[in-house]
Amino acid sequence: MAFKESQGSYTVVNTLGYLGKYQFGRTTLRRFKIYNTTAFLKDPELQEKAFIALCKVNKWILRKDIRRSVGKTINGIKITESGILAAAHLSGAGNVKKYLRSNGVQGFSDAYGSSIKSYLKNFGGYNVSNIIADQDATVINS
């Protein structure tokens, strides 16, 4: 996913202001008490920790939808947990809920044309069992 987001670059900022290897928005960073974006861009370890924390939070938010949807086929795509988590990174957990609960009718695409559907397809089938759902996941800056 990092390659899709930033070609794997920790220091990139896109034209919309999304930051780093996983293209975090400033609002998401604030959720994890990360306020200094310059320092964030220079700290690969912090970016990796933030990504894992966001996955944990999204897995918690989407836990019921994961249970209900994994294994189903929507718009020709077999729904998997990893696809759901990737789509949540792209569009936010709320938009993924809307997509799944509407059976794919309520879609979402970002400003560059990446869609929930494409993330469900391209990032489906990976093992994400090491990501434990946690609504209170934090980033501890060591």
Coordinates of C-alpha atoms in Angstrom, one line a residue:
M1 CA 0.0 0.0 0.0
A2 CA 2.9 2.4 0.7
F3 CA 4.0 2.1 -2.9
K4 CA 0.5 3.0 -4.1
E5 CA 0.4 5.9 -1.7
S6 CA 3.8 7.5 -2.1
Q7 CA 6.1 5.1 -4.0
G8 CA 7.4 4.2 -0.5
S9 CA 8.8 7.7 0.2
Y10 CA 8.7 8.8 3.8
T11 CA 9.3 12.5 2.9
V12 CA 6.8 13.1 0.1
V13 CA 3.9 15.6 0.5
N14 CA 1.3 15.3 -2.3
T15 CA -0.5 18.2 -4.0
L16 CA -3.3 18.0 -1.4
G17 CA -1.0 18.2 1.6
Y18 CA -1.1 14.5 2.5
L19 CA 2.2 13.5 4.2
G20 CA 4.7 10.7 4.2
K21 CA 4.9 7.1 3.2
Y22 CA 1.2 6.4 3.9
Q23 CA -0.1 9.8 3.0
F24 CA -1.6 10.9 6.3
G25 CA -3.8 13.9 6.6
R26 CA -3.2 16.4 9.3
T27 CA -6.5 15.6 11.0
T28 CA -5.5 12.0 11.3
L29 CA -2.1 12.9 12.7
R30 CA -3.7 15.1 15.3
R31 CA -5.8 12.1 16.4
F32 CA -2.5 10.5 17.3
K33 CA -1.2 13.7 18.9
I34 CA 1.3 14.3 16.1
Y35 CA 1.4 18.0 15.5
N36 CA 4.9 18.6 14.0
T37 CA 4.6 17.5 10.4
T38 CA 8.2 18.4 9.6
A39 CA 9.4 16.1 12.3
F40 CA 6.9 13.4 11.2
L41 CA 8.3 13.5 7.6
K42 CA 11.8 12.9 9.0
D43 CA 10.8 10.0 11.3
P44 CA 10.2 6.7 9.4
E45 CA 9.6 4.8 12.7
L46 CA 6.9 7.3 13.8
Q47 CA 5.2 6.9 10.4
E48 CA 5.2 3.1 10.7
K49 CA 3.8 3.4 14.2
A50 CA 1.1 5.8 13.1
F51 CA 0.1 3.5 10.3
I52 CA -0.3 0.5 12.6
A53 CA -2.2 2.6 15.1
L54 CA -4.6 3.8 12.4
C55 CA -5.1 0.2 11.2
K56 CA -6.0 -0.8 14.8
V57 CA -8.5 2.0 15.2
N58 CA -10.1 1.3 11.8
K59 CA -10.3 -2.4 12.6
W60 CA -12.1 -1.5 15.8
I61 CA -14.5 0.9 14.0
L62 CA -15.2 -1.6 11.3
R63 CA -15.3 -4.7 13.4
K64 CA -19.0 -5.4 12.8
D65 CA -18.8 -4.7 9.1
I66 CA -15.7 -7.0 8.9
R67 CA -17.7 -9.8 10.5
R68 CA -20.7 -9.2 8.2
S69 CA -18.9 -8.6 4.9
V70 CA -15.8 -10.7 4.7
G71 CA -16.4 -13.5 2.2
K72 CA -19.2 -11.7 0.4
T73 CA -18.8 -10.5 -3.2
I74 CA -19.6 -6.9 -3.9
N75 CA -19.3 -5.4 -7.4
G76 CA -17.4 -8.5 -8.5
I77 CA -14.8 -8.2 -5.7
K78 CA -14.5 -10.8 -2.9
I79 CA -14.4 -8.8 0.3
T80 CA -11.5 -9.5 2.7
E81 CA -10.4 -7.9 5.9
S82 CA -7.2 -6.5 4.4
G83 CA -9.1 -4.9 1.6
I84 CA -11.5 -3.3 4.1
L85 CA -8.6 -1.9 6.1
A86 CA -6.9 -0.6 3.0
A87 CA -10.1 1.0 1.8
A88 CA -10.5 2.6 5.2
H89 CA -7.0 4.1 4.9
L90 CA -8.0 5.6 1.6
S91 CA -11.5 7.0 2.4
G92 CA -12.0 6.7 6.1
A93 CA -13.9 4.0 8.0
G94 CA -17.2 5.8 7.7
N95 CA -17.1 5.7 3.9
V96 CA -16.2 2.0 3.9
K97 CA -19.2 1.4 6.2
K98 CA -21.5 3.2 3.7
Y99 CA -20.0 1.2 0.8
L100 CA -20.4 -2.2 2.5
R101 CA -23.8 -1.5 4.0
S102 CA -25.1 -0.2 0.6
N103 CA -23.7 -3.3 -1.1
G104 CA -21.4 -1.1 -3.1
V105 CA -23.9 1.5 -4.2
Q106 CA -22.4 4.3 -2.2
G107 CA -18.9 4.6 -3.5
F108 CA -16.1 6.9 -2.8
S109 CA -13.1 8.1 -4.9
D110 CA -10.4 10.4 -3.8
A111 CA -9.2 13.5 -5.7
Y112 CA -6.8 11.3 -7.7
G113 CA -9.5 8.8 -8.7
S114 CA -8.6 6.0 -6.3
S115 CA -11.7 4.2 -5.2
I116 CA -12.9 2.0 -2.3
K117 CA -13.6 -0.6 -4.9
S118 CA -10.0 -0.5 -6.3
Y119 CA -8.5 -0.7 -2.8
L120 CA -10.8 -3.6 -1.9
K121 CA -9.6 -5.4 -5.0
N122 CA -5.9 -4.5 -5.0
F123 CA -5.3 -5.0 -1.3
G124 CA -7.6 -8.0 -0.7
G125 CA -6.3 -11.3 0.6
Y126 CA -3.4 -10.2 2.8
N127 CA -2.9 -11.5 6.3
V128 CA -3.8 -8.8 8.8
S129 CA -4.3 -11.0 11.8
N130 CA -1.5 -9.2 13.6
I131 CA -3.5 -6.0 13.6
I132 CA -5.6 -6.1 16.8
A133 CA -8.7 -3.9 16.9
D134 CA -8.2 -1.1 19.4
Q135 CA -10.3 2.0 19.7
D136 CA -7.7 3.6 21.9
A137 CA -4.6 2.8 19.8
T138 CA -1.9 5.4 20.3
V139 CA 1.5 6.2 18.8
I140 CA 4.2 6.2 21.5
N141 CA 7.1 8.3 20.1
S142 CA 10.2 6.7 21.4

